[in-house]
């Protein structure tokens, strides 16, 4: 059977949606290793998965983000600034015992980087509406229906440009 690495940011709303998936994979005979905050040990272990606790990766308290990210404007730091240390931990886990698949929640970007580096297949479970850019859809949060005609695609390109280059410009620069 496969050895599957799960990863999620250390917040209840990021971990909990993946628990039923991990439980089902374990029930089917796969070995699931979940890289997560030690705060989620009991939840992860109840699925039959093994917890691989954060080592270098920042374990922040979702109820008190200002303590973990003092002076930060916005919350992009918890998704972007945490990537290097989480990626170090994930590399060490993969070195200890190779993985066959990486599964992560949609904002846990270190998992995607590990999968790309190691040429592993990867899957994402979503905790938010689709946030990927598309010429067929407006950015998340606008409440606009998809359009695949010329004017709709132009509208989506303009809105995506505004979101990336104006609204979230600082976060985009940090991520790049």
PDB file of C-alpha atoms in Angstrom:
ATOM      1  CA  UNK A   1       0.000   0.000   0.000  1.00  0.00           C
ATOM      2  CA  UNK A   2       0.975   3.653  -0.328  1.00  0.00           C
ATOM      3  CA  UNK A   3       2.698   5.860   2.201  1.00  0.00           C
ATOM      4  CA  UNK A   4       0.858   9.196   2.225  1.00  0.00           C
ATOM      5  CA  UNK A   5       2.008  12.465   3.761  1.00  0.00           C
ATOM      6  CA  UNK A   6      -0.659  14.921   4.887  1.00  0.00           C
ATOM      7  CA  UNK A   7       0.048  18.539   5.790  1.00  0.00           C
ATOM      8  CA  UNK A   8      -2.024  21.463   7.008  1.00  0.00           C
ATOM      9  CA  UNK A   9      -1.623  24.845   8.607  1.00  0.00           C
ATOM     10  CA  UNK A  10      -2.066  24.661  12.411  1.00  0.00           C
ATOM     11  CA  UNK A  11      -5.671  25.800  12.590  1.00  0.00           C
ATOM     12  CA  UNK A  12      -8.761  23.722  13.301  1.00  0.00           C
ATOM     13  CA  UNK A  13     -10.511  24.781  10.117  1.00  0.00           C
ATOM     14  CA  UNK A  14      -7.487  23.658   8.100  1.00  0.00           C
ATOM     15  CA  UNK A  15      -6.912  20.283   9.786  1.00  0.00           C
ATOM     16  CA  UNK A  16     -10.440  19.002  10.463  1.00  0.00           C
ATOM     17  CA  UNK A  17     -11.691  18.814   6.846  1.00  0.00           C
ATOM     18  CA  UNK A  18      -8.882  16.375   5.994  1.00  0.00           C
ATOM     19  CA  UNK A  19      -9.478  14.001   8.904  1.00  0.00           C
ATOM     20  CA  UNK A  20     -12.216  11.924   7.189  1.00  0.00           C
ATOM     21  CA  UNK A  21      -9.998  11.566   4.114  1.00  0.00           C
ATOM     22  CA  UNK A  22      -7.082  10.337   6.225  1.00  0.00           C
ATOM     23  CA  UNK A  23      -9.396   7.955   8.116  1.00  0.00           C
ATOM     24  CA  UNK A  24     -10.658   6.430   4.865  1.00  0.00           C
ATOM     25  CA  UNK A  25      -7.143   6.029   3.467  1.00  0.00           C
ATOM     26  CA  UNK A  26      -6.032   4.251   6.644  1.00  0.00           C
ATOM     27  CA  UNK A  27      -9.135   2.017   6.482  1.00  0.00           C
ATOM     28  CA  UNK A  28      -8.093   1.041   2.957  1.00  0.00           C
ATOM     29  CA  UNK A  29      -4.721  -0.076   4.231  1.00  0.00           C
ATOM     30  CA  UNK A  30      -2.531   2.928   3.439  1.00  0.00           C
ATOM     31  CA  UNK A  31       0.023   4.337   5.842  1.00  0.00           C
ATOM     32  CA  UNK A  32      -0.790   7.972   6.591  1.00  0.00           C
ATOM     33  CA  UNK A  33       1.730  10.298   8.214  1.00  0.00           C
ATOM     34  CA  UNK A  34       0.298  13.696   9.140  1.00  0.00           C
ATOM     35  CA  UNK A  35       2.662  16.636   9.583  1.00  0.00           C
ATOM     36  CA  UNK A  36       0.836  18.905  12.010  1.00  0.00           C
ATOM     37  CA  UNK A  37       0.952  20.834  15.240  1.00  0.00           C
ATOM     38  CA  UNK A  38       1.177  18.619  18.340  1.00  0.00           C
ATOM     39  CA  UNK A  39      -2.118  20.273  19.396  1.00  0.00           C
ATOM     40  CA  UNK A  40      -3.856  18.027  16.838  1.00  0.00           C
ATOM     41  CA  UNK A  41      -2.276  14.749  18.010  1.00  0.00           C
ATOM     42  CA  UNK A  42      -5.475  13.166  19.338  1.00  0.00           C
ATOM     43  CA  UNK A  43      -7.541  14.180  16.295  1.00  0.00           C
ATOM     44  CA  UNK A  44      -4.944  12.839  13.881  1.00  0.00           C
ATOM     45  CA  UNK A  45      -4.312   9.626  15.800  1.00  0.00           C
ATOM     46  CA  UNK A  46      -8.057   8.867  16.023  1.00  0.00           C
ATOM     47  CA  UNK A  47      -7.992   8.502  12.213  1.00  0.00           C
ATOM     48  CA  UNK A  48      -5.298   5.832  12.493  1.00  0.00           C
ATOM     49  CA  UNK A  49      -2.667   8.166  11.056  1.00  0.00           C
ATOM     50  CA  UNK A  50       0.668   8.823  12.724  1.00  0.00           C
ATOM     51  CA  UNK A  51       1.401  12.400  13.785  1.00  0.00           C
ATOM     52  CA  UNK A  52       4.724  13.842  12.656  1.00  0.00           C
ATOM     53  CA  UNK A  53       4.879  17.002  14.798  1.00  0.00           C
ATOM     54  CA  UNK A  54       6.246  20.320  13.630  1.00  0.00           C
ATOM     55  CA  UNK A  55       9.955  20.587  14.410  1.00  0.00           C
ATOM     56  CA  UNK A  56      11.229  23.777  12.798  1.00  0.00           C
ATOM     57  CA  UNK A  57       7.876  24.785  11.326  1.00  0.00           C
ATOM     58  CA  UNK A  58       6.075  27.593  13.081  1.00  0.00           C
ATOM     59  CA  UNK A  59       3.206  26.401  15.253  1.00  0.00           C
ATOM     60  CA  UNK A  60       0.959  29.395  15.688  1.00  0.00           C
ATOM     61  CA  UNK A  61      -2.199  29.792  17.716  1.00  0.00           C
ATOM     62  CA  UNK A  62      -5.157  30.590  15.507  1.00  0.00           C
ATOM     63  CA  UNK A  63      -6.818  32.379  18.442  1.00  0.00           C
ATOM     64  CA  UNK A  64      -3.865  34.757  18.880  1.00  0.00           C
ATOM     65  CA  UNK A  65      -2.235  35.480  15.514  1.00  0.00           C
ATOM     66  CA  UNK A  66      -0.858  38.821  16.704  1.00  0.00           C
ATOM     67  CA  UNK A  67       1.524  37.030  19.087  1.00  0.00           C
ATOM     68  CA  UNK A  68       2.958  34.794  16.354  1.00  0.00           C
ATOM     69  CA  UNK A  69       2.995  37.497  13.691  1.00  0.00           C
ATOM     70  CA  UNK A  70       3.597  40.780  15.543  1.00  0.00           C
ATOM     71  CA  UNK A  71       3.365  43.930  13.491  1.00  0.00           C
ATOM     72  CA  UNK A  72       2.139  42.133  10.377  1.00  0.00           C
ATOM     73  CA  UNK A  73      -0.423  43.841   8.245  1.00  0.00           C
ATOM     74  CA  UNK A  74      -2.839  41.213   7.018  1.00  0.00           C
ATOM     75  CA  UNK A  75      -2.468  37.525   7.572  1.00  0.00           C
ATOM     76  CA  UNK A  76      -0.494  36.487   4.490  1.00  0.00           C
ATOM     77  CA  UNK A  77       2.553  35.935   6.732  1.00  0.00           C
ATOM     78  CA  UNK A  78       1.012  32.779   8.173  1.00  0.00           C
ATOM     79  CA  UNK A  79       0.690  31.279   4.699  1.00  0.00           C
ATOM     80  CA  UNK A  80       3.875  32.553   3.072  1.00  0.00           C
ATOM     81  CA  UNK A  81       6.504  33.255   5.740  1.00  0.00           C
ATOM     82  CA  UNK A  82       6.033  29.800   7.268  1.00  0.00           C
ATOM     83  CA  UNK A  83       6.875  27.900   4.045  1.00  0.00           C
ATOM     84  CA  UNK A  84      10.696  27.584   4.399  1.00  0.00           C
ATOM     85  CA  UNK A  85      10.699  26.023   7.884  1.00  0.00           C
ATOM     86  CA  UNK A  86       7.757  23.729   7.130  1.00  0.00           C
ATOM     87  CA  UNK A  87       9.483  22.641   3.929  1.00  0.00           C
ATOM     88  CA  UNK A  88      12.639  21.768   5.897  1.00  0.00           C
ATOM     89  CA  UNK A  89      10.575  19.544   8.196  1.00  0.00           C
ATOM     90  CA  UNK A  90       8.802  17.898   5.260  1.00  0.00           C
ATOM     91  CA  UNK A  91      12.114  17.180   3.504  1.00  0.00           C
ATOM     92  CA  UNK A  92      13.421  15.507   6.662  1.00  0.00           C
ATOM     93  CA  UNK A  93      10.264  13.366   6.900  1.00  0.00           C
ATOM     94  CA  UNK A  94      10.544  12.336   3.255  1.00  0.00           C
ATOM     95  CA  UNK A  95      14.246  11.539   3.722  1.00  0.00           C
ATOM     96  CA  UNK A  96      13.478   9.309   6.726  1.00  0.00           C
ATOM     97  CA  UNK A  97      10.937   7.309   4.764  1.00  0.00           C
ATOM     98  CA  UNK A  98       9.992   8.063   1.154  1.00  0.00           C
ATOM     99  CA  UNK A  99       6.390   9.035   0.451  1.00  0.00           C
ATOM    100  CA  UNK A 100       4.209   7.954  -2.472  1.00  0.00           C
ATOM    101  CA  UNK A 101       1.750  10.841  -2.322  1.00  0.00           C
ATOM    102  CA  UNK A 102       1.416  14.254  -0.680  1.00  0.00           C
ATOM    103  CA  UNK A 103      -2.021  15.502   0.415  1.00  0.00           C
ATOM    104  CA  UNK A 104      -2.412  18.999   1.798  1.00  0.00           C
ATOM    105  CA  UNK A 105      -5.012  21.581   2.558  1.00  0.00           C
ATOM    106  CA  UNK A 106      -5.192  24.331  -0.001  1.00  0.00           C
ATOM    107  CA  UNK A 107      -3.204  26.980   1.879  1.00  0.00           C
ATOM    108  CA  UNK A 108      -0.378  24.687   3.062  1.00  0.00           C
ATOM    109  CA  UNK A 109       2.051  25.550   0.288  1.00  0.00           C
ATOM    110  CA  UNK A 110       5.088  23.737   1.700  1.00  0.00           C
ATOM    111  CA  UNK A 111       3.459  20.439   0.740  1.00  0.00           C
ATOM    112  CA  UNK A 112       3.155  21.499  -2.883  1.00  0.00           C
ATOM    113  CA  UNK A 113       6.811  22.526  -2.960  1.00  0.00           C
ATOM    114  CA  UNK A 114       7.897  19.168  -1.504  1.00  0.00           C
ATOM    115  CA  UNK A 115       5.819  17.273  -4.055  1.00  0.00           C
ATOM    116  CA  UNK A 116       7.291  19.296  -6.909  1.00  0.00           C
ATOM    117  CA  UNK A 117      10.864  18.868  -5.642  1.00  0.00           C
ATOM    118  CA  UNK A 118      10.499  15.111  -5.170  1.00  0.00           C
ATOM    119  CA  UNK A 119       8.342  14.625  -8.281  1.00  0.00           C
ATOM    120  CA  UNK A 120       5.577  13.119  -6.192  1.00  0.00           C
ATOM    121  CA  UNK A 121       1.906  13.118  -7.068  1.00  0.00           C
ATOM    122  CA  UNK A 122      -0.057  15.449  -4.847  1.00  0.00           C
ATOM    123  CA  UNK A 123      -3.634  16.256  -4.026  1.00  0.00           C
ATOM    124  CA  UNK A 124      -5.328  19.153  -2.297  1.00  0.00           C
ATOM    125  CA  UNK A 125      -8.402  19.228  -0.108  1.00  0.00           C
ATOM    126  CA  UNK A 126     -10.125  22.579  -0.128  1.00  0.00           C
ATOM    127  CA  UNK A 127     -11.111  24.583   2.887  1.00  0.00           C
ATOM    128  CA  UNK A 128     -12.211  27.647   0.932  1.00  0.00           C
ATOM    129  CA  UNK A 129     -13.887  28.338  -2.370  1.00  0.00           C
ATOM    130  CA  UNK A 130     -11.561  27.779  -5.299  1.00  0.00           C
ATOM    131  CA  UNK A 131      -8.857  30.438  -5.162  1.00  0.00           C
ATOM    132  CA  UNK A 132      -6.949  29.562  -8.306  1.00  0.00           C
ATOM    133  CA  UNK A 133      -6.846  32.129 -11.077  1.00  0.00           C
ATOM    134  CA  UNK A 134      -8.771  31.411 -14.261  1.00  0.00           C
ATOM    135  CA  UNK A 135      -9.800  33.333 -17.362  1.00  0.00           C
ATOM    136  CA  UNK A 136     -13.209  31.712 -16.965  1.00  0.00           C
ATOM    137  CA  UNK A 137     -13.858  32.890 -13.393  1.00  0.00           C
ATOM    138  CA  UNK A 138     -13.645  36.120 -11.455  1.00  0.00           C
ATOM    139  CA  UNK A 139     -11.434  36.101  -8.350  1.00  0.00           C
ATOM    140  CA  UNK A 140     -12.899  34.610  -5.187  1.00  0.00           C
ATOM    141  CA  UNK A 141     -15.147  36.925  -3.222  1.00  0.00           C
ATOM    142  CA  UNK A 142     -16.624  38.972  -6.061  1.00  0.00           C
ATOM    143  CA  UNK A 143     -19.808  36.922  -6.333  1.00  0.00           C
ATOM    144  CA  UNK A 144     -19.643  36.960 -10.120  1.00  0.00           C
ATOM    145  CA  UNK A 145     -20.756  33.961 -12.115  1.00  0.00           C
ATOM    146  CA  UNK A 146     -18.253  32.389 -14.515  1.00  0.00           C
ATOM    147  CA  UNK A 147     -18.347  33.614 -18.110  1.00  0.00           C
ATOM    148  CA  UNK A 148     -16.536  32.077 -21.038  1.00  0.00           C
ATOM    149  CA  UNK A 149     -17.308  34.712 -23.653  1.00  0.00           C
ATOM    150  CA  UNK A 150     -14.856  37.404 -24.791  1.00  0.00           C
ATOM    151  CA  UNK A 151     -16.186  40.123 -22.456  1.00  0.00           C
ATOM    152  CA  UNK A 152     -16.313  37.737 -19.497  1.00  0.00           C
ATOM    153  CA  UNK A 153     -12.729  36.630 -20.032  1.00  0.00           C
ATOM    154  CA  UNK A 154     -11.593  40.248 -20.331  1.00  0.00           C
ATOM    155  CA  UNK A 155     -13.433  41.072 -17.090  1.00  0.00           C
ATOM    156  CA  UNK A 156     -11.743  38.158 -15.312  1.00  0.00           C
ATOM    157  CA  UNK A 157      -8.281  39.102 -16.574  1.00  0.00           C
ATOM    158  CA  UNK A 158      -8.716  42.686 -15.360  1.00  0.00           C
ATOM    159  CA  UNK A 159     -10.080  41.634 -11.964  1.00  0.00           C
ATOM    160  CA  UNK A 160      -7.336  39.035 -11.468  1.00  0.00           C
ATOM    161  CA  UNK A 161      -4.719  41.647 -12.349  1.00  0.00           C
ATOM    162  CA  UNK A 162      -6.218  44.080  -9.805  1.00  0.00           C
ATOM    163  CA  UNK A 163      -6.355  41.460  -7.058  1.00  0.00           C
ATOM    164  CA  UNK A 164      -2.780  40.271  -7.641  1.00  0.00           C
ATOM    165  CA  UNK A 165      -1.120  43.610  -8.390  1.00  0.00           C
ATOM    166  CA  UNK A 166      -3.083  46.008  -6.200  1.00  0.00           C
ATOM    167  CA  UNK A 167      -5.145  44.361  -3.455  1.00  0.00           C
ATOM    168  CA  UNK A 168      -2.635  41.612  -2.559  1.00  0.00           C
ATOM    169  CA  UNK A 169       0.461  43.161  -4.106  1.00  0.00           C
ATOM    170  CA  UNK A 170       2.571  42.944  -0.944  1.00  0.00           C
ATOM    171  CA  UNK A 171       1.654  39.316  -0.330  1.00  0.00           C
ATOM    172  CA  UNK A 172       2.365  38.429  -3.959  1.00  0.00           C
ATOM    173  CA  UNK A 173       5.825  40.047  -3.761  1.00  0.00           C
ATOM    174  CA  UNK A 174       6.601  38.160  -0.559  1.00  0.00           C
ATOM    175  CA  UNK A 175       5.471  34.882  -2.089  1.00  0.00           C
ATOM    176  CA  UNK A 176       7.484  35.411  -5.271  1.00  0.00           C
TER     177      UNK A 176
END
